[in-house]
Every structure is written in structure tokens, then in C-alpha cells.
Short mmCIF file of C-alpha atoms in Angstrom, two decimals:
data_model
loop_
_atom_site.label_atom_id
_atom_site.label_comp_id
_atom_site.label_asym_id
_atom_site.label_seq_id
_atom_site.Cartn_x
_atom_site.Cartn_y
_atom_site.Cartn_z
CA UNK U 1 15.38 34.99 7.68
CA UNK U 2 18.52 37.09 8.08
CA UNK U 3 21.47 34.89 9.02
CA UNK U 4 21.83 34.81 12.78
CA UNK U 5 25.09 36.37 13.92
CA UNK U 6 26.24 34.40 16.93
CA UNK U 7 28.70 36.57 18.84
CA UNK U 8 30.42 35.45 22.03
CA UNK U 9 31.22 38.05 24.68
CA UNK U 10 34.93 38.70 24.95
CA UNK U 11 36.03 39.60 28.48
CA UNK U 12 39.70 39.47 27.70
CA UNK U 13 41.78 42.24 29.21
CA UNK U 14 43.21 44.77 26.81
CA UNK U 15 46.59 44.08 28.41
CA UNK U 16 46.63 40.53 27.12
CA UNK U 17 48.55 40.55 23.86
CA UNK U 18 49.35 36.87 23.50
CA UNK U 19 48.48 35.64 20.04
CA UNK U 20 46.50 32.44 19.60
CA UNK U 21 47.55 30.39 16.63
CA UNK U 22 44.75 29.60 14.22
CA UNK U 23 45.41 25.87 14.37
CA UNK U 24 45.00 25.97 18.15
CA UNK U 25 41.54 27.55 17.95
CA UNK U 26 38.88 24.80 18.12
CA UNK U 27 36.23 24.82 15.42
CA UNK U 28 32.84 25.45 16.96
CA UNK U 29 30.20 22.84 16.25
CA UNK U 30 27.00 24.56 15.19
CA UNK U 31 25.05 22.23 17.48
CA UNK U 32 26.73 23.86 20.49
CA UNK U 33 24.98 27.10 19.57
CA UNK U 34 21.63 25.38 20.11
CA UNK U 35 21.97 23.55 23.46
CA UNK U 36 18.49 22.03 23.25
CA UNK U 37 19.00 20.69 19.76
CA UNK U 38 18.88 17.04 18.75
CA UNK U 39 21.39 16.01 16.07
CA UNK U 40 19.93 14.52 12.90
CA UNK U 41 21.90 11.40 12.13
CA UNK U 42 22.62 9.97 8.71
CA UNK U 43 20.65 6.75 8.07
CA UNK U 44 22.72 3.59 8.45
CA UNK U 45 22.98 1.08 5.63
CA UNK U 46 21.01 -1.57 7.51
CA UNK U 47 18.31 0.84 8.72
CA UNK U 48 14.74 0.06 7.58
CA UNK U 49 13.31 2.25 4.82
CA UNK U 50 12.06 5.52 6.29
CA UNK U 51 8.67 5.22 4.58
CA UNK U 52 8.15 1.78 6.15
CA UNK U 53 8.92 3.18 9.62
CA UNK U 54 6.49 6.05 9.08
CA UNK U 55 3.78 3.71 7.82
CA UNK U 56 4.13 1.47 10.88
CA UNK U 57 3.95 4.52 13.13
CA UNK U 58 0.87 5.71 11.26
CA UNK U 59 -0.87 2.37 11.72
CA UNK U 60 -0.08 2.36 15.44
CA UNK U 61 -1.35 5.92 15.77
CA UNK U 62 -4.55 5.06 13.88
CA UNK U 63 -5.19 2.17 16.27
CA UNK U 64 -4.87 4.50 19.26
CA UNK U 65 -7.32 6.95 17.70
CA UNK U 66 -9.76 4.16 16.83
CA UNK U 67 -9.63 2.60 20.31
CA UNK U 68 -10.07 5.98 21.97
CA UNK U 69 -13.05 6.76 19.73
CA UNK U 70 -14.70 3.40 20.49
CA UNK U 71 -14.10 3.90 24.21
CA UNK U 72 -15.70 7.34 23.98
CA UNK U 73 -18.75 5.95 22.21
CA UNK U 74 -19.14 3.23 24.84
CA UNK U 75 -18.74 5.73 27.67
CA UNK U 76 -21.34 8.03 26.11
CA UNK U 77 -23.76 5.12 25.69
CA UNK U 78 -23.32 4.05 29.33
CA UNK U 79 -23.83 7.62 30.56
CA UNK U 80 -26.92 7.95 28.40
CA UNK U 81 -28.36 4.70 29.78
CA UNK U 82 -27.63 5.84 33.32
CA UNK U 83 -29.26 9.20 32.62
CA UNK U 84 -32.41 7.61 31.16
CA UNK U 85 -32.59 5.13 34.02
CA UNK U 86 -32.09 7.90 36.57
CA UNK U 87 -34.90 10.00 35.09
CA UNK U 88 -37.26 7.03 35.16
CA UNK U 89 -36.39 6.04 38.73
CA UNK U 90 -36.53 9.58 40.08
CA UNK U 91 -40.02 9.88 38.66
CA UNK U 92 -41.20 6.84 40.61
CA UNK U 93 -43.29 7.20 43.76
CA UNK U 94 -41.19 4.91 45.93
CA UNK U 95 -38.45 6.72 47.82
CA UNK U 96 -36.04 3.80 47.41
CA UNK U 97 -36.31 4.05 43.63
CA UNK U 98 -35.83 7.83 43.78
CA UNK U 99 -32.65 7.34 45.81
CA UNK U 100 -31.45 4.74 43.34
CA UNK U 101 -32.07 7.22 40.53
CA UNK U 102 -29.97 9.88 42.23
CA UNK U 103 -27.26 7.32 42.87
CA UNK U 104 -27.22 6.62 39.13
CA UNK U 105 -26.84 10.34 38.44
CA UNK U 106 -23.88 10.55 40.82
CA UNK U 107 -22.33 7.40 39.38
CA UNK U 108 -22.66 8.78 35.84
CA UNK U 109 -21.00 12.06 36.82
CA UNK U 110 -18.15 10.33 38.65
CA UNK U 111 -17.72 7.90 35.76
CA UNK U 112 -17.48 10.76 33.26
CA UNK U 113 -14.82 12.49 35.37
CA UNK U 114 -12.80 9.30 35.78
CA UNK U 115 -13.02 8.54 32.05
CA UNK U 116 -11.87 12.07 31.20
CA UNK U 117 -8.94 11.93 33.62
CA UNK U 118 -7.80 8.52 32.38
CA UNK U 119 -8.12 9.21 28.66
CA UNK U 120 -7.47 12.95 28.26
CA UNK U 121 -3.74 12.53 27.57
CA UNK U 122 -3.90 9.40 25.43
CA UNK U 123 -4.47 11.07 22.05
CA UNK U 124 -2.20 14.12 22.64
CA UNK U 125 0.62 11.82 23.80
CA UNK U 126 0.16 9.47 20.84
CA UNK U 127 0.06 12.45 18.47
CA UNK U 128 3.35 13.85 19.81
CA UNK U 129 5.00 10.45 19.49
CA UNK U 130 3.74 10.04 15.94
CA UNK U 131 4.88 13.52 14.89
CA UNK U 132 8.30 12.86 16.44
CA UNK U 133 8.72 9.64 14.43
CA UNK U 134 7.60 11.28 11.18
CA UNK U 135 9.89 14.29 11.60
CA UNK U 136 12.83 12.12 12.63
CA UNK U 137 12.51 9.78 9.66
CA UNK U 138 11.87 12.54 7.12
CA UNK U 139 14.76 14.61 8.43
CA UNK U 140 17.14 11.65 8.25
CA UNK U 141 16.12 11.20 4.62
CA UNK U 142 16.04 14.87 3.64
CA UNK U 143 19.48 15.68 5.08
CA UNK U 144 21.29 12.46 4.23
CA UNK U 145 23.42 13.98 1.46
CA UNK U 146 27.08 14.33 2.36
CA UNK U 147 27.02 18.09 1.79
CA UNK U 148 24.87 18.41 4.94
CA UNK U 149 26.84 18.47 8.21
CA UNK U 150 26.13 19.29 11.86
CA UNK U 151 22.38 19.19 11.20
CA UNK U 152 20.07 19.38 14.22
CA UNK U 153 16.54 20.24 15.24
CA UNK U 154 15.07 21.69 18.43
CA UNK U 155 11.39 21.02 19.08
CA UNK U 156 11.17 24.25 21.09
CA UNK U 157 12.65 26.53 18.44
CA UNK U 158 10.25 28.70 16.45
CA UNK U 159 10.76 31.16 13.65
CA UNK U 160 10.41 34.81 14.55
CA UNK U 161 8.10 37.19 12.70
CA UNK U 162 11.08 39.50 12.22
CA UNK U 163 12.65 36.99 9.82
CA UNK U 164 10.09 37.15 6.97
CA UNK U 165 9.43 40.83 7.67
CA UNK U 166 13.12 41.66 7.18
CA UNK U 167 13.18 39.60 3.98
CA UNK U 168 10.66 42.12 2.57
CA UNK U 169 8.78 39.71 0.36
CA UNK U 170 5.25 39.87 1.85
CA UNK U 171 3.46 42.97 3.14
CA UNK U 172 1.40 43.40 6.32
CA UNK U 173 2.52 40.10 7.87
CA UNK U 174 0.93 39.93 11.32
CA UNK U 175 1.36 36.31 12.37
CA UNK U 176 3.71 33.40 11.85
CA UNK U 177 3.50 29.67 12.55
CA UNK U 178 6.46 27.33 12.28
CA UNK U 179 7.58 23.82 13.14
CA UNK U 180 10.44 21.40 12.51
CA UNK U 181 13.09 24.13 12.46
CA UNK U 182 16.39 22.70 11.20
CA UNK U 183 19.85 24.23 11.61
CA UNK U 184 23.03 22.94 10.06
CA UNK U 185 25.74 23.47 7.51
CA UNK U 186 25.71 22.93 3.76
CA UNK U 187 29.08 23.06 2.06
CA UNK U 188 30.43 24.59 5.25
CA UNK U 189 27.94 27.46 5.42
CA UNK U 190 25.13 27.67 7.98
CA UNK U 191 21.57 27.21 6.80
CA UNK U 192 18.11 27.12 8.33
CA UNK U 193 15.07 25.21 7.07
CA UNK U 194 11.57 25.27 8.55
CA UNK U 195 7.92 24.57 7.85
CA UNK U 196 6.34 28.01 7.86
CA UNK U 197 2.95 29.67 7.60
CA UNK U 198 2.57 33.45 7.24
CA UNK U 199 -0.66 35.38 7.75
CA UNK U 200 -1.73 38.96 7.18
CA UNK U 201 -4.53 40.88 8.87
CA UNK U 202 -6.46 39.86 11.96
CA UNK U 203 -9.85 38.42 12.86
CA UNK U 204 -12.15 37.99 9.87
CA UNK U 205 -9.62 39.87 7.74
CA UNK U 206 -6.89 37.34 8.45
CA UNK U 207 -5.59 35.71 5.29
CA UNK U 208 -2.85 33.25 4.43
CA UNK U 209 0.16 34.81 2.69
CA UNK U 210 2.44 31.77 2.52
CA UNK U 211 2.44 28.10 3.52
CA UNK U 212 5.44 25.97 2.73
CA UNK U 213 9.15 25.45 3.32
CA UNK U 214 11.51 28.26 4.27
CA UNK U 215 15.24 28.11 3.58
CA UNK U 216 17.90 30.67 4.47
CA UNK U 217 21.54 30.68 3.39
CA UNK U 218 24.29 33.33 3.37
CA UNK U 219 25.93 34.77 0.27
CA UNK U 220 28.96 36.92 -0.52
CA UNK U 221 27.28 39.31 -2.95
CA UNK U 222 27.42 43.10 -2.89
CA UNK U 223 24.75 45.22 -4.56
CA UNK U 224 22.09 47.75 -3.62
CA UNK U 225 18.54 46.73 -2.70
CA UNK U 226 17.25 43.21 -3.21
CA UNK U 227 16.14 40.82 -5.91
CA UNK U 228 13.02 38.65 -5.84
CA UNK U 229 12.91 35.72 -8.25
CA UNK U 230 9.49 34.17 -8.82
CA UNK U 231 8.90 30.77 -10.39
CA UNK U 232 5.15 30.36 -10.89
CA UNK U 233 3.25 27.10 -11.05
CA UNK U 234 0.16 26.45 -13.12
CA UNK U 235 -1.94 28.17 -10.46
CA UNK U 236 0.13 31.08 -9.03
CA UNK U 237 0.23 30.70 -5.25
CA UNK U 238 1.70 32.81 -2.42
CA UNK U 239 3.12 35.39 -4.82
CA UNK U 240 5.28 38.21 -3.36
CA UNK U 241 3.36 41.33 -2.37
CA UNK U 242 6.14 43.58 -1.00
CA UNK U 243 7.21 44.77 -4.44
CA UNK U 244 6.10 48.42 -4.61
CA UNK U 245 9.69 49.65 -4.43
CA UNK U 246 10.82 47.24 -7.15
CA UNK U 247 10.45 47.00 -10.91
CA UNK U 248 10.27 43.98 -13.21
CA UNK U 249 13.77 43.48 -14.61
CA UNK U 250 12.98 40.27 -16.45
CA UNK U 251 9.83 38.36 -17.35
CA UNK U 252 10.18 35.00 -19.04
CA UNK U 253 8.24 31.79 -19.30
CA UNK U 254 10.11 30.22 -16.40
CA UNK U 255 11.15 33.15 -14.20
CA UNK U 256 10.11 36.66 -13.14
CA UNK U 257 12.75 38.94 -11.62
CA UNK U 258 12.01 41.98 -9.45
CA UNK U 259 14.76 44.38 -8.46
CA UNK U 260 15.85 47.95 -8.01
CA UNK U 261 15.52 49.97 -11.18
CA UNK U 262 18.85 50.09 -12.99
CA UNK U 263 20.30 46.99 -11.33
CA UNK U 264 21.83 44.30 -13.52
CA UNK U 265 20.61 41.04 -12.01
CA UNK U 266 22.54 38.77 -14.39
CA UNK U 267 25.89 40.26 -13.44
CA UNK U 268 24.98 40.65 -9.74
CA UNK U 269 23.73 37.07 -9.33
CA UNK U 270 25.81 35.33 -11.96
CA UNK U 271 24.82 33.17 -14.91
CA UNK U 272 25.92 29.99 -13.12
CA UNK U 273 23.42 30.57 -10.28
CA UNK U 274 20.61 31.52 -12.66
CA UNK U 275 21.23 28.42 -14.76
CA UNK U 276 21.19 26.17 -11.69
CA UNK U 277 18.10 27.66 -10.00
CA UNK U 278 16.12 27.25 -13.23
CA UNK U 279 16.60 23.48 -13.00
CA UNK U 280 14.01 23.39 -10.21
CA UNK U 281 10.67 22.42 -11.71
CA UNK U 282 7.60 24.07 -10.23
CA UNK U 283 5.31 21.11 -10.68
CA UNK U 284 3.42 18.40 -8.83
CA UNK U 285 3.61 19.21 -5.11
CA UNK U 286 5.72 22.36 -5.51
CA UNK U 287 3.19 25.12 -6.22
CA UNK U 288 5.40 28.20 -6.30
CA UNK U 289 8.99 29.21 -5.61
CA UNK U 290 10.08 32.68 -4.44
CA UNK U 291 13.74 33.53 -3.91
CA UNK U 292 14.72 36.81 -2.20
CA UNK U 293 18.37 37.83 -2.34
CA UNK U 294 20.04 40.63 -0.41
CA UNK U 295 23.74 41.37 -0.07
CA UNK U 296 24.90 38.70 2.36
CA UNK U 297 21.59 36.86 2.72
CA UNK U 298 19.38 34.61 0.60
CA UNK U 299 15.99 33.13 1.50
CA UNK U 300 13.66 30.77 -0.32
CA UNK U 301 9.90 30.52 0.17
CA UNK U 302 8.72 27.29 -1.47
CA UNK U 303 4.96 26.74 -1.41
CA UNK U 304 3.91 23.09 -1.23
CA UNK U 305 0.59 21.29 -1.21
CA UNK U 306 -0.98 19.31 1.64
CA UNK U 307 0.76 16.10 0.59
CA UNK U 308 3.93 17.62 1.98
CA UNK U 309 2.70 20.13 4.55
CA UNK U 310 0.36 17.80 6.49
CA UNK U 311 1.06 14.53 8.28
CA UNK U 312 -0.40 11.32 6.82
CA UNK U 313 -3.18 9.86 8.93
CA UNK U 314 -6.05 8.15 7.12
CA UNK U 315 -4.22 7.13 3.94
CA UNK U 316 -1.17 4.92 3.57
CA UNK U 317 2.05 6.89 3.67
CA UNK U 318 3.37 7.70 0.19
CA UNK U 319 7.01 8.78 0.10
CA UNK U 320 6.83 10.32 -3.38
CA UNK U 321 5.92 13.87 -2.18
CA UNK U 322 8.74 13.90 0.36
CA UNK U 323 11.18 12.56 -2.21
CA UNK U 324 10.32 15.53 -4.41
CA UNK U 325 10.87 17.93 -1.53
CA UNK U 326 14.22 16.33 -0.61
CA UNK U 327 15.41 16.72 -4.19
CA UNK U 328 14.08 20.29 -4.40
CA UNK U 329 15.88 21.22 -1.17
CA UNK U 330 19.18 19.87 -2.46
CA UNK U 331 18.80 21.79 -5.73
CA UNK U 332 17.88 24.98 -3.85
CA UNK U 333 20.95 24.84 -1.62
CA UNK U 334 23.23 23.83 -4.48
CA UNK U 335 21.98 26.92 -6.30
CA UNK U 336 22.37 29.27 -3.34
CA UNK U 337 25.87 27.95 -2.67
CA UNK U 338 26.88 29.37 -6.06
CA UNK U 339 26.28 32.86 -4.63
CA UNK U 340 29.18 32.32 -2.26
CA UNK U 341 32.59 33.65 -3.35
CA UNK U 342 31.21 34.42 -6.81
CA UNK U 343 33.88 35.56 -9.22
CA UNK U 344 33.54 39.22 -10.14
#
């Protein structure tokens, strides 16, 4: 995603020439830009382990699902008994029995409506609460490093399709899904992180182009075109497709570099950045890593497996996948921060 330029309207009169000293200008908190955002706090020393909190929330959620399922089975059985009884009674010759049968039909219908009204919001409400706990605990863990500041999330914020389209890494993107969008600062520079799914085509032709974690961060570079760095896993996943205007500038065992023909990626990006980004291992839950770099903007598309991209439900919560992601995220941003104020 291209870095959002937040510009405030200036209604000052042109006649006003009074200078404002820099030290008198308040520093804007990034959270004020997102009024609906909830700050992500650093975990306290005496706070319970985040994986324990998630596991307790998972167990509570599972109980709700189990109770609701049992209640549904019981309700269905009662309705079925009423229906069978009603059919039998309605088929009897005596009018009283027929009336009783119709009463059973009415009772069954009313009972179904009441059951639906009472229980329809139980699972959705429990699901929202569970997701909120999981996201809160994971975010506290994933952004606990001191280099993260002013970090917040807004449950209503979604990524725009224009963001990946402008990155020019995947072609024919027609749909986007996102959740858990995070805004904050890393080493004083604004960043954005989100769970993202990208899809191309429509209807039966719809296909997944990318599923994973998206990271954007500004840079101070100046060059023509863009670079796309690809770190493949054992099974190449979500590889870039918007590369027709690029050529392969480098192909090694650990990295593939696309760029404009004639560009010198090592001098444009810097050996320090290239050395640092190569420290990220595309293994285990990280399936593929794509880095697109423009002048002024960097974005990372990290494909992860279901252990990271789905919420735990039936199995006990295992923190190992999230620990890998937290470490990957820190390495990614440490690498991208080397593209800021790079020495010429």
C-alpha cells in the first residue's frame, strides 16, 4: 500500500506572517489520525502469558459452540416428535384428536421461532468476543518490541483494493479481503500491517492470488521504476505476476530480483539492506516472501499457512506459529528501516 499522506487543511490567512517556533509545534500522535482506533498496549510484566489467555478463550468459545449444538439437536428432536405426533393425531377420526394435532403443529412452529430468536445471536456474539481476545493478545505480543510506538487497530478499517493494485505486484486483482489492520510507528516512521487476501477474476474464474500478511513502510530512495524481490519456499506460493515490464536482474538460491532493465539494484537498495533481508528464512509457516520497492514506498507480501492465517478452534492453541510471525515481522521492518536515509 502506498503510504497514506495525511494532510490537514490550512485556512490561515495569507496576511498572517507570524512564525511558529518548531519547539512550540506539538507532535501529532498517529492515533489521532484514526479516531476509531484502539491503542495496542505493551504487555505488563505480571500479565499472564498471551498463549494461556488465548487457550482459555478458545475453551470458553468451544463450550458455547458445543452447548448451542446440543440445544439445536434437542430442539430438532422435539420438533420432530411434535411433527410425528401431529400427523398421527390429525389422521385420527375423532375431532378432538385432530384439533390436538393442529395444536401440536402450531406449538412446534412457535417453538422453532422462539428458539431461533433466543439463540440466533449466541454464536455470532461469542465468535466476535473470541476473535477480539485472540487479536488483542497476539497484537500485544507481536508489537511488544520497543521499536514499535503509537500502535493501534481499528476493527472497522479495511484495506483498499487500490493499495495492492498501485504496488504493481499482482495482475488482474478484482477483490480484496482484510482484517486486523494495524497502524503505528517503527523507528519513528509510520507503518501498516494487515491480514490480507487478494483474488483475481470473478465467479468460477475467481482465483486466489495472495493470502498472508501485508506490511508497508516508507523509504528515502530515488530510482526509476520498481524492484520486486522474491524469496521462494519449497513450494512456490503467491508468486508475483505483474512482471511483464520487468527483467530478472539477479537469480540466486535465496533471492530473485526483478527490476527495470539497466537498473543497479545493489547500489539502489544498498548492501546493508540486502544482507539484512536475506536473514529471513522462508520455512515452516512462512511459504513465500515478496518485497516490492518503489521510490518512497516499500511493501511486503508474506504468504503464511493456515496455522497463522486461521483462528484456533478445535485444537489447543500453539504459540509457535505466531512466534515465528512476530520474529519475521521484526526482521522485515528492521530490513526496511535500512532503506531510510541510505547513504549515497
